[in-house]
PDB file of C-alpha atoms in Angstrom:
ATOM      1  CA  UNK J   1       9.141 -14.291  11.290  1.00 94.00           C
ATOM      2  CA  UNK J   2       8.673 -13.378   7.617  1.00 95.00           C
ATOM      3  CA  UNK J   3      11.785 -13.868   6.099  1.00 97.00           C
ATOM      4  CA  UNK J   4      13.646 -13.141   2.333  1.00 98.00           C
ATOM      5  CA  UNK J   5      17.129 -14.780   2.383  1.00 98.00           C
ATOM      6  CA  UNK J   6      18.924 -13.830  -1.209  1.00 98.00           C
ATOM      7  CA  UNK J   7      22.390 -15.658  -2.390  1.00 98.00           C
ATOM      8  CA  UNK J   8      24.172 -16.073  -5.494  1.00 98.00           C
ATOM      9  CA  UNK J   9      26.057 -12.696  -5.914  1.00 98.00           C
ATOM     10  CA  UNK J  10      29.485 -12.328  -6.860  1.00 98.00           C
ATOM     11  CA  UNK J  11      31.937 -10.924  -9.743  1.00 98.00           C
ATOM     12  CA  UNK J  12      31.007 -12.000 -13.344  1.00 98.00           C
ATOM     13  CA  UNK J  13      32.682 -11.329 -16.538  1.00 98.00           C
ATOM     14  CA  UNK J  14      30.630  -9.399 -19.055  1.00 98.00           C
ATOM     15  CA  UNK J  15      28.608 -11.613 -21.417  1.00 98.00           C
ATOM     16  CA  UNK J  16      28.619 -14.131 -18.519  1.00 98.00           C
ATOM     17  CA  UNK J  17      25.650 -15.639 -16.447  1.00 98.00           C
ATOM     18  CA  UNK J  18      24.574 -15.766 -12.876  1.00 98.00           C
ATOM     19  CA  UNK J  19      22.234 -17.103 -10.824  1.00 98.00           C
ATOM     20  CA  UNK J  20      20.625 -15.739  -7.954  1.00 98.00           C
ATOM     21  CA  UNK J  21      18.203 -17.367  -5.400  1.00 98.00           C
ATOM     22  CA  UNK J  22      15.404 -16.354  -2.934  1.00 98.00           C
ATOM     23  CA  UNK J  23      14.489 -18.420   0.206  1.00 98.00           C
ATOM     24  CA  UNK J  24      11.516 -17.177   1.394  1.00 98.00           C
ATOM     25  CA  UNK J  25      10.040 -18.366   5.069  1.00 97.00           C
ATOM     26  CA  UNK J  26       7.378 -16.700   7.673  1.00 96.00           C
ATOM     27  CA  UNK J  27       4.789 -16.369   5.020  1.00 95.00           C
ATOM     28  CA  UNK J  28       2.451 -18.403   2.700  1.00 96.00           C
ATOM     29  CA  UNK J  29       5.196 -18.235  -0.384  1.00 97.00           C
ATOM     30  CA  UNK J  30       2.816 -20.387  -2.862  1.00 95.00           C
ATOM     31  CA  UNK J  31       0.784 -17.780  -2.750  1.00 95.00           C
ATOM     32  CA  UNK J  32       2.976 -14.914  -2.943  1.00 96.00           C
ATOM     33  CA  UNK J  33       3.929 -13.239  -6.424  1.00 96.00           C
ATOM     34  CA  UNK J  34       7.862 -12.424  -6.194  1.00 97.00           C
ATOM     35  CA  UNK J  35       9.524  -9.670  -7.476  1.00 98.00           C
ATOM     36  CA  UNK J  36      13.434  -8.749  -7.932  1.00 98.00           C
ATOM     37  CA  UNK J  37      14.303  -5.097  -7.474  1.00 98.00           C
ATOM     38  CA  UNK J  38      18.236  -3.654  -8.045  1.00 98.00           C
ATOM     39  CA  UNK J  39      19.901  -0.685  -7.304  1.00 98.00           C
ATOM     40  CA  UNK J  40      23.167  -0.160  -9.085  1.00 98.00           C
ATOM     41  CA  UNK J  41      25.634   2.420  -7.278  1.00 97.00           C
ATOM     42  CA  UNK J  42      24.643   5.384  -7.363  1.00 96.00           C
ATOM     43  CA  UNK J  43      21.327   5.346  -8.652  1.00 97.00           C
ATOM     44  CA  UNK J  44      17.954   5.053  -7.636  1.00 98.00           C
ATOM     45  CA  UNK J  45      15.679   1.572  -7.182  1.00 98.00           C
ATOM     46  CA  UNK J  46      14.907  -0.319 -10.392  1.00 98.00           C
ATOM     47  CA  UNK J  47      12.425  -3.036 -10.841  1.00 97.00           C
ATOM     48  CA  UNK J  48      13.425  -5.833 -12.574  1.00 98.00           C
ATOM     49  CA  UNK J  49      10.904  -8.469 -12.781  1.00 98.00           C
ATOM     50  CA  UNK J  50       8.330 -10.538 -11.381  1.00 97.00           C
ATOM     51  CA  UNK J  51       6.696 -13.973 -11.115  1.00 97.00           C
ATOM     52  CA  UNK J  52       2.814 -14.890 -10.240  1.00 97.00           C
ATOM     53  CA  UNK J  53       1.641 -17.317  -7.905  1.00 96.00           C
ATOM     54  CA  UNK J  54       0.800 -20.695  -9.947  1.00 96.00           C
ATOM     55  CA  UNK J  55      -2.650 -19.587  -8.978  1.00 96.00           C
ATOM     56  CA  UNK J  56      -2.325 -16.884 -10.898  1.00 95.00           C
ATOM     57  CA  UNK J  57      -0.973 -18.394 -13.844  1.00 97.00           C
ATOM     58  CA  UNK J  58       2.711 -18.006 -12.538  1.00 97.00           C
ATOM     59  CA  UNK J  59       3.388 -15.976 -15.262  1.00 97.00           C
ATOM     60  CA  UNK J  60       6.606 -13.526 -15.546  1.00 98.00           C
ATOM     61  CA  UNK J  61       7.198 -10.218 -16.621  1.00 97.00           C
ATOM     62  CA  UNK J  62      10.330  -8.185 -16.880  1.00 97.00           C
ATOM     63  CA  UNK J  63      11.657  -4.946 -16.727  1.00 96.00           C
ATOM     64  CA  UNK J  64      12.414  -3.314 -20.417  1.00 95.00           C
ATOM     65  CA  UNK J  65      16.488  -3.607 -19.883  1.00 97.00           C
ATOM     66  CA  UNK J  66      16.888  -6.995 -18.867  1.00 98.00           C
ATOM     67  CA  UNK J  67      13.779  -8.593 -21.180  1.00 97.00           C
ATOM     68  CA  UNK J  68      15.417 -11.433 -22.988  1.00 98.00           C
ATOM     69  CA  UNK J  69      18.158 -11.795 -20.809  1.00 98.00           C
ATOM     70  CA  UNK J  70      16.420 -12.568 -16.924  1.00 98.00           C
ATOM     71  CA  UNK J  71      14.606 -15.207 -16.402  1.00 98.00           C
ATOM     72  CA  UNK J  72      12.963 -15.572 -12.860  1.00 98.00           C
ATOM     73  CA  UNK J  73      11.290 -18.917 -11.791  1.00 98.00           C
ATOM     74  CA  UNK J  74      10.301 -20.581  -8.705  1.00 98.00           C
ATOM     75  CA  UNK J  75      10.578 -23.751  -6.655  1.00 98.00           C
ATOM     76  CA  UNK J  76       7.169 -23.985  -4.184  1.00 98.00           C
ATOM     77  CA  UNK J  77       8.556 -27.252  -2.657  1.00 98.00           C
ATOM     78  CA  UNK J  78      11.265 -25.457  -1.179  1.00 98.00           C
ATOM     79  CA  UNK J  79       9.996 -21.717  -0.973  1.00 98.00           C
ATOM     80  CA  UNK J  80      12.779 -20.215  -3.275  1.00 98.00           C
ATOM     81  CA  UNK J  81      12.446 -17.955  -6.339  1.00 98.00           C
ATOM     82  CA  UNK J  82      15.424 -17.580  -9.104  1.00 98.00           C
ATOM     83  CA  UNK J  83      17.055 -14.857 -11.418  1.00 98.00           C
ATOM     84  CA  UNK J  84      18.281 -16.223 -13.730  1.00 98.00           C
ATOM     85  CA  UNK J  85      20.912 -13.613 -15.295  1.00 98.00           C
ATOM     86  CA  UNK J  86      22.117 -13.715 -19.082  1.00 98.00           C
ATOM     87  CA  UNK J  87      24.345 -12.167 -21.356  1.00 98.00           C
ATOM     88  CA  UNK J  88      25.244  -9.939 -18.218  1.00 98.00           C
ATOM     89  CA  UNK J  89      26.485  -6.194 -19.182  1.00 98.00           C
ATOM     90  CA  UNK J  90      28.294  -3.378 -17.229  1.00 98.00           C
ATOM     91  CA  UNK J  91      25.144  -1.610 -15.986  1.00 98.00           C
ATOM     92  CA  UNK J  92      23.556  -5.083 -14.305  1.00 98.00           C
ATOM     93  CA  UNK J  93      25.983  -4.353 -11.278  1.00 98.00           C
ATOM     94  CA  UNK J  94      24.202  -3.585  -8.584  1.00 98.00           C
ATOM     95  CA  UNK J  95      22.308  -4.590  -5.558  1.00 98.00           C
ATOM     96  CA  UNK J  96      19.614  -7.279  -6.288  1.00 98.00           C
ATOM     97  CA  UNK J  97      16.513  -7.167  -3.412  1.00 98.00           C
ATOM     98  CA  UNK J  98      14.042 -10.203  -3.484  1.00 98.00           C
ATOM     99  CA  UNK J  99      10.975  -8.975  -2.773  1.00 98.00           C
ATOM    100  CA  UNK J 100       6.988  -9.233  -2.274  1.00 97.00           C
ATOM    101  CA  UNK J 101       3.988  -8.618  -0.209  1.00 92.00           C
ATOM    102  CA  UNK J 102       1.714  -9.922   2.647  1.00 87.00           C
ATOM    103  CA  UNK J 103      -0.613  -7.697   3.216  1.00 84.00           C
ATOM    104  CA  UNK J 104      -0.144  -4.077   0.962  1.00 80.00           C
ATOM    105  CA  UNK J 105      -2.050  -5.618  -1.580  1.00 84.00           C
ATOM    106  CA  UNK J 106       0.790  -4.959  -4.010  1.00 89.00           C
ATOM    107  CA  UNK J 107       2.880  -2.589  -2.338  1.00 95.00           C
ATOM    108  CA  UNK J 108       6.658  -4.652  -1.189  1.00 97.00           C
ATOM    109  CA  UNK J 109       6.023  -4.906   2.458  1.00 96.00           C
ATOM    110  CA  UNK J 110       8.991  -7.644   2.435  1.00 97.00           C
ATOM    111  CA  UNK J 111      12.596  -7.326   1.592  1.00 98.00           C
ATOM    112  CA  UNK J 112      15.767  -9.770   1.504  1.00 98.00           C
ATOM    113  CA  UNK J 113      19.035  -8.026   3.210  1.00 98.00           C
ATOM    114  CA  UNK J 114      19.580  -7.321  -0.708  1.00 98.00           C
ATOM    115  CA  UNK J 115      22.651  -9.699  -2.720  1.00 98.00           C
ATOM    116  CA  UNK J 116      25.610  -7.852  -4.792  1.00 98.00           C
ATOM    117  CA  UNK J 117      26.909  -8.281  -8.303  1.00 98.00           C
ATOM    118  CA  UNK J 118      29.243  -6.893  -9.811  1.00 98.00           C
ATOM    119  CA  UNK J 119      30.147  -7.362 -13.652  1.00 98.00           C
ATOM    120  CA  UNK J 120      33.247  -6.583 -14.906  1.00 97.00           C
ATOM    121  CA  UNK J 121      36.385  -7.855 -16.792  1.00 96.00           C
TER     122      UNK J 121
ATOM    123  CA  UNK F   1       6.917   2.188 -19.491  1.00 90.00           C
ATOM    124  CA  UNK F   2       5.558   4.762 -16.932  1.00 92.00           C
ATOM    125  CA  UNK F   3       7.369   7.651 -15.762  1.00 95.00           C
ATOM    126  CA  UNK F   4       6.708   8.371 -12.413  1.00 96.00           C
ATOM    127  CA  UNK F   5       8.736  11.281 -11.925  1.00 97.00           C
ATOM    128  CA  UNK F   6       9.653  13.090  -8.496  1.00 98.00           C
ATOM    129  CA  UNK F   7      10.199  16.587  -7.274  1.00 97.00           C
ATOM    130  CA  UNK F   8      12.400  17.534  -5.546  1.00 97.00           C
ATOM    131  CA  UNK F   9      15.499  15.596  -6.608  1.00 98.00           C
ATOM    132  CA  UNK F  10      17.032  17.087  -2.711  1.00 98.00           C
ATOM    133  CA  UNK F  11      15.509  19.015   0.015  1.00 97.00           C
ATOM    134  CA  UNK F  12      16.803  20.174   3.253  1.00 98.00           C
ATOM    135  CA  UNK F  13      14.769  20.828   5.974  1.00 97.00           C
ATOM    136  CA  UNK F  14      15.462  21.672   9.992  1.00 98.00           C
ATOM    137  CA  UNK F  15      14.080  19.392  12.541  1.00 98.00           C
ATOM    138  CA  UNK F  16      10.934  19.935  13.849  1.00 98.00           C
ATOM    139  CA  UNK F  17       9.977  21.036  10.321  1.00 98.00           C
ATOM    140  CA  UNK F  18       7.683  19.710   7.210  1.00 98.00           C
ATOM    141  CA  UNK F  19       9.330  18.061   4.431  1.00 98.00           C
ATOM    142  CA  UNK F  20       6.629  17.330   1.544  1.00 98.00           C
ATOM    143  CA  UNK F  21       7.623  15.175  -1.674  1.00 98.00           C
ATOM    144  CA  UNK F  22       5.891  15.366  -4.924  1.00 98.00           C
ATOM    145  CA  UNK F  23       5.019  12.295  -7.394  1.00 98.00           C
ATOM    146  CA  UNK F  24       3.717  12.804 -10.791  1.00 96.00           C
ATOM    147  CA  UNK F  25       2.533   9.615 -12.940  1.00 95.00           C
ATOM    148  CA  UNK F  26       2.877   9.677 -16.855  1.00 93.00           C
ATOM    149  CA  UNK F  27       0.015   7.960 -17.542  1.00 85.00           C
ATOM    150  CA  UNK F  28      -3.124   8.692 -14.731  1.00 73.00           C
ATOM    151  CA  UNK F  29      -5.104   5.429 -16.210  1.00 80.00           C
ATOM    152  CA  UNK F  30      -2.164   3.512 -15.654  1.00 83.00           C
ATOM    153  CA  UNK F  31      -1.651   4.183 -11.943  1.00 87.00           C
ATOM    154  CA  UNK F  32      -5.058   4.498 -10.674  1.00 86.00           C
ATOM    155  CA  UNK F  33      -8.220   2.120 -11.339  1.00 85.00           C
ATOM    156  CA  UNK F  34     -11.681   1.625  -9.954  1.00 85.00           C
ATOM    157  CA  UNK F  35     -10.887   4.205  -7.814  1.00 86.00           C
ATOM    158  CA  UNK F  36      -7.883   2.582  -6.245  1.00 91.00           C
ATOM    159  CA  UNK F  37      -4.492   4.593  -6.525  1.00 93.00           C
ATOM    160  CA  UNK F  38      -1.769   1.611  -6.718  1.00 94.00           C
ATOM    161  CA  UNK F  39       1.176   4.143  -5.722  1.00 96.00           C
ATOM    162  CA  UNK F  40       3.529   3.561  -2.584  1.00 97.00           C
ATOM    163  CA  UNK F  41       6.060   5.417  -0.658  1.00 98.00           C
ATOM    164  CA  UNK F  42       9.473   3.485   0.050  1.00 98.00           C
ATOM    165  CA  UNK F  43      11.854   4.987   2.739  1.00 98.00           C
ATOM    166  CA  UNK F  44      15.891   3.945   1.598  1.00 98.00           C
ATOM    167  CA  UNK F  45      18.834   4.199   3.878  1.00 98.00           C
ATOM    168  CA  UNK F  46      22.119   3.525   2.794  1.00 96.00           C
ATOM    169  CA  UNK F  47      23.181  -0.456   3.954  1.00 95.00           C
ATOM    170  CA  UNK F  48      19.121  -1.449   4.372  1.00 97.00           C
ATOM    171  CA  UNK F  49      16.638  -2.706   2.217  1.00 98.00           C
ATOM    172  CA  UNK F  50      13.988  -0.265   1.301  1.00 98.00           C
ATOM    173  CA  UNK F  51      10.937   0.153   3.894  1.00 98.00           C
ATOM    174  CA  UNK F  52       7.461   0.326   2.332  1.00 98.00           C
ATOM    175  CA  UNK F  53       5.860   3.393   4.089  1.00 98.00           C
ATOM    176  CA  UNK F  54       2.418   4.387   2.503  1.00 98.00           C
ATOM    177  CA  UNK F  55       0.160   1.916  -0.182  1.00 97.00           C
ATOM    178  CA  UNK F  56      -2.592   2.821  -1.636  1.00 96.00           C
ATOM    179  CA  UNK F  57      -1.679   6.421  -2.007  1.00 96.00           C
ATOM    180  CA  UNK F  58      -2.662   6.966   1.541  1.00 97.00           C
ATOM    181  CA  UNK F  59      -2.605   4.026   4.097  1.00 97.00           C
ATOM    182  CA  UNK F  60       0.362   4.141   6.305  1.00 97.00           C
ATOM    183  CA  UNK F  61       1.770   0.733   6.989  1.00 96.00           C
ATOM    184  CA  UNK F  62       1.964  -0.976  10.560  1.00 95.00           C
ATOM    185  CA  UNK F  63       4.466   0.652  12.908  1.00 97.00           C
ATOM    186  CA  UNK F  64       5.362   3.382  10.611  1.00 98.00           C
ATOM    187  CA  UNK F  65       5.348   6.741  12.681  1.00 98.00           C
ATOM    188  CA  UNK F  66       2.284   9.091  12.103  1.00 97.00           C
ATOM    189  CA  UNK F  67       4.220  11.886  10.755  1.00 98.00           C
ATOM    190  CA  UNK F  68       4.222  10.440   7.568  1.00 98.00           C
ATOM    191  CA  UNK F  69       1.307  10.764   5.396  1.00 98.00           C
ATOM    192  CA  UNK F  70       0.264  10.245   2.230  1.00 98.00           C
ATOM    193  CA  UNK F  71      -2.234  11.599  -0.390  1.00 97.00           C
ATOM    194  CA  UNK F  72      -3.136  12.621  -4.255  1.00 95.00           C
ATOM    195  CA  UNK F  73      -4.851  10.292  -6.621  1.00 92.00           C
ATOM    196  CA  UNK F  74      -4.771  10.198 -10.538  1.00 89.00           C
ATOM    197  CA  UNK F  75      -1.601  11.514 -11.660  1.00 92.00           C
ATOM    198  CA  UNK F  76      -0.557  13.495  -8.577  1.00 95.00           C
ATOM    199  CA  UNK F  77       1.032  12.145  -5.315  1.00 97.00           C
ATOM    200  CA  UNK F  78       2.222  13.546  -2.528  1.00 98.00           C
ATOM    201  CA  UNK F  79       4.522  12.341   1.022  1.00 98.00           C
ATOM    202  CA  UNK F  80       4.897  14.624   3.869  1.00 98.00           C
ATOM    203  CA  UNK F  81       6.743  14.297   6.636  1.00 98.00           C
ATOM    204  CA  UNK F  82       4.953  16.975   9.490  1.00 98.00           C
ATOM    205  CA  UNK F  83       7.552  17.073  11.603  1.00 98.00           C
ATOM    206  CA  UNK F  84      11.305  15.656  10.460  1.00 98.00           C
ATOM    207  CA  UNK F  85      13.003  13.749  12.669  1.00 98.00           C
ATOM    208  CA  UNK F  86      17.240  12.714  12.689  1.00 98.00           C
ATOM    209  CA  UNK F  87      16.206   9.179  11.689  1.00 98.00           C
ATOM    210  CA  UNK F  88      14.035  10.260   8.758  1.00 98.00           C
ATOM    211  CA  UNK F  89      17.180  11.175   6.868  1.00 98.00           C
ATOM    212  CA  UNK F  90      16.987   8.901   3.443  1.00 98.00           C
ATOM    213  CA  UNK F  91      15.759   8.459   0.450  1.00 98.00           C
ATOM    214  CA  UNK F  92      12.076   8.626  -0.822  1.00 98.00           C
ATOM    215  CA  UNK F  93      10.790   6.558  -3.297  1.00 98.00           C
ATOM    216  CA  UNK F  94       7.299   6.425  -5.242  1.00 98.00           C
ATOM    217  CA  UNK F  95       6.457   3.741  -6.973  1.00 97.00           C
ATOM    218  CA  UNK F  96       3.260   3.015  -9.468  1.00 95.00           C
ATOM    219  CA  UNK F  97       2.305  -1.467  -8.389  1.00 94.00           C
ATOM    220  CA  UNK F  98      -0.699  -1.614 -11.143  1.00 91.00           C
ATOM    221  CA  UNK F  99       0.580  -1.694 -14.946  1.00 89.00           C
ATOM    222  CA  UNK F 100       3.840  -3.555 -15.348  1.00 92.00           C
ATOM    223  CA  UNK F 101       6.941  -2.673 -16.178  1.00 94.00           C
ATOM    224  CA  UNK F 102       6.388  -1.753 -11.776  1.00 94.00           C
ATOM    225  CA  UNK F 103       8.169   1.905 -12.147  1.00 95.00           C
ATOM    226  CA  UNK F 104      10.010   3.823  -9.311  1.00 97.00           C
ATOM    227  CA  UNK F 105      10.415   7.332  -8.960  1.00 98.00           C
ATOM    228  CA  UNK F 106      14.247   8.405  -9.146  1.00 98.00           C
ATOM    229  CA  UNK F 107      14.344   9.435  -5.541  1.00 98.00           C
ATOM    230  CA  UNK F 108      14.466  11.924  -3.258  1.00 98.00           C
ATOM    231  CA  UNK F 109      17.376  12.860  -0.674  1.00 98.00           C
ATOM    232  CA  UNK F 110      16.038  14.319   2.427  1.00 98.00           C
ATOM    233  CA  UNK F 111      18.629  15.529   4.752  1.00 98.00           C
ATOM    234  CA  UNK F 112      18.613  18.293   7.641  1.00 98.00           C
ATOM    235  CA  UNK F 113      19.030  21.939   7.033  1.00 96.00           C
TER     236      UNK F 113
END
């Protein structure tokens, strides 16, 4: 069963940091380019970044409001990807999805259950 | 960044009925290339992940029903819904997959009249 297992949520303090993480199973994940989607309350869904296959140059690229302050990275050897939050603010509290594709040839046919957190003083 | 913007922001519609959702891309070179529309069609209920629903502009993905469909190409997008069900209440997102920052519609509530 293709599988996206998020963790790392909780309450931060503004200017704080968090990590989340992305176990990924069911699916060929060295392969797979892994994005991180959030949807704060309220509002709609908001892409946040991504990360390439090493393949592919396992590049990153990131959303315009969290550039410089996410990081995302992976692990192959134990089929996990990372955000790696910064200098957190207010408006990063949301929802965070891990998520990717196995077949829509770009398109996020996979989803974690989705991993909350909340920033606030 | 693209705008993919979406109209309406809320519809209503009675079962049985057609519910159509409109997606317009900023930038029509920057959604579309070699003839491939990289623009999908996310379904969102409240306490679920999002479920991809159309790729490509116009394939439906495995096991979703065939009352949705998908078309448009360029800058102009389009889901439709032929005949709304209870369980289609959600949602609706577009979304543009080929020039990053990835950009998402805002959404569109669908609800019965």
């Amino acid at each position: 069963e293709v599988q996206l297992v998020e963790s790392g949520g909780g309450l931060v303090k503004p200017g704080g940091s968090l990590r989340l993480s992305c176990a990924a199973s069911g699916f060929t994940f060295n392969n797979a380019w892994m994005s991180w989607v959030r949807q704060a309350p309220g509002k709609g869904l908001e892409w946040v970044g991504r990360i390439k296959s090493k393949a592919d140059g396992g590049t990153t690229d990131y959303a315009t409001p969290v550039k410089g302050r996410f990081s995302i990275s992976r692990d192959d050897s134990k089929n996990t990807v990372y955000l790696q939050m910064n200098s957190l603010k207010i408006e990063d509290t949301a929802v965070y999805y891990c998520t990717s594709w196995t077949a829509a040839g770009g398109a996020f046919d996979i989803w974690g259950q989705g991993t909350m957190v909340t920033v606030s003083s | 960044d693209i705008v993919m913007t979406q109209s309406p922001d809320s519809l209503a519609v009675s079962l049985g009925e057609r519910a159509t959702i409109n997606c317009k891309c900023s930038q029509s070179d920057l959604c579309t290339s070699n003839n491939k529309n990289y623009l999908a069609w996310y379904q969102h209920k409240p306490g679920q992940p999002p479920k991809l629903l159309i790729y490509w502009a116009s394939t439906r993905e495995s096991g979703v029903p065939d009352r949705f469909s998908g078309s448009g190409s360029g800058t102009d997008f389009s889901l439709t819904i032929s005949s709304l069900q209870a369980e289609d209440v959600a949602v609706y997102y577009c979304q543009q997959y080929y020039t990053v920052p990835w950009t998402f519609g805002q959404g569109t509530k669908v609800e019965i009249k």
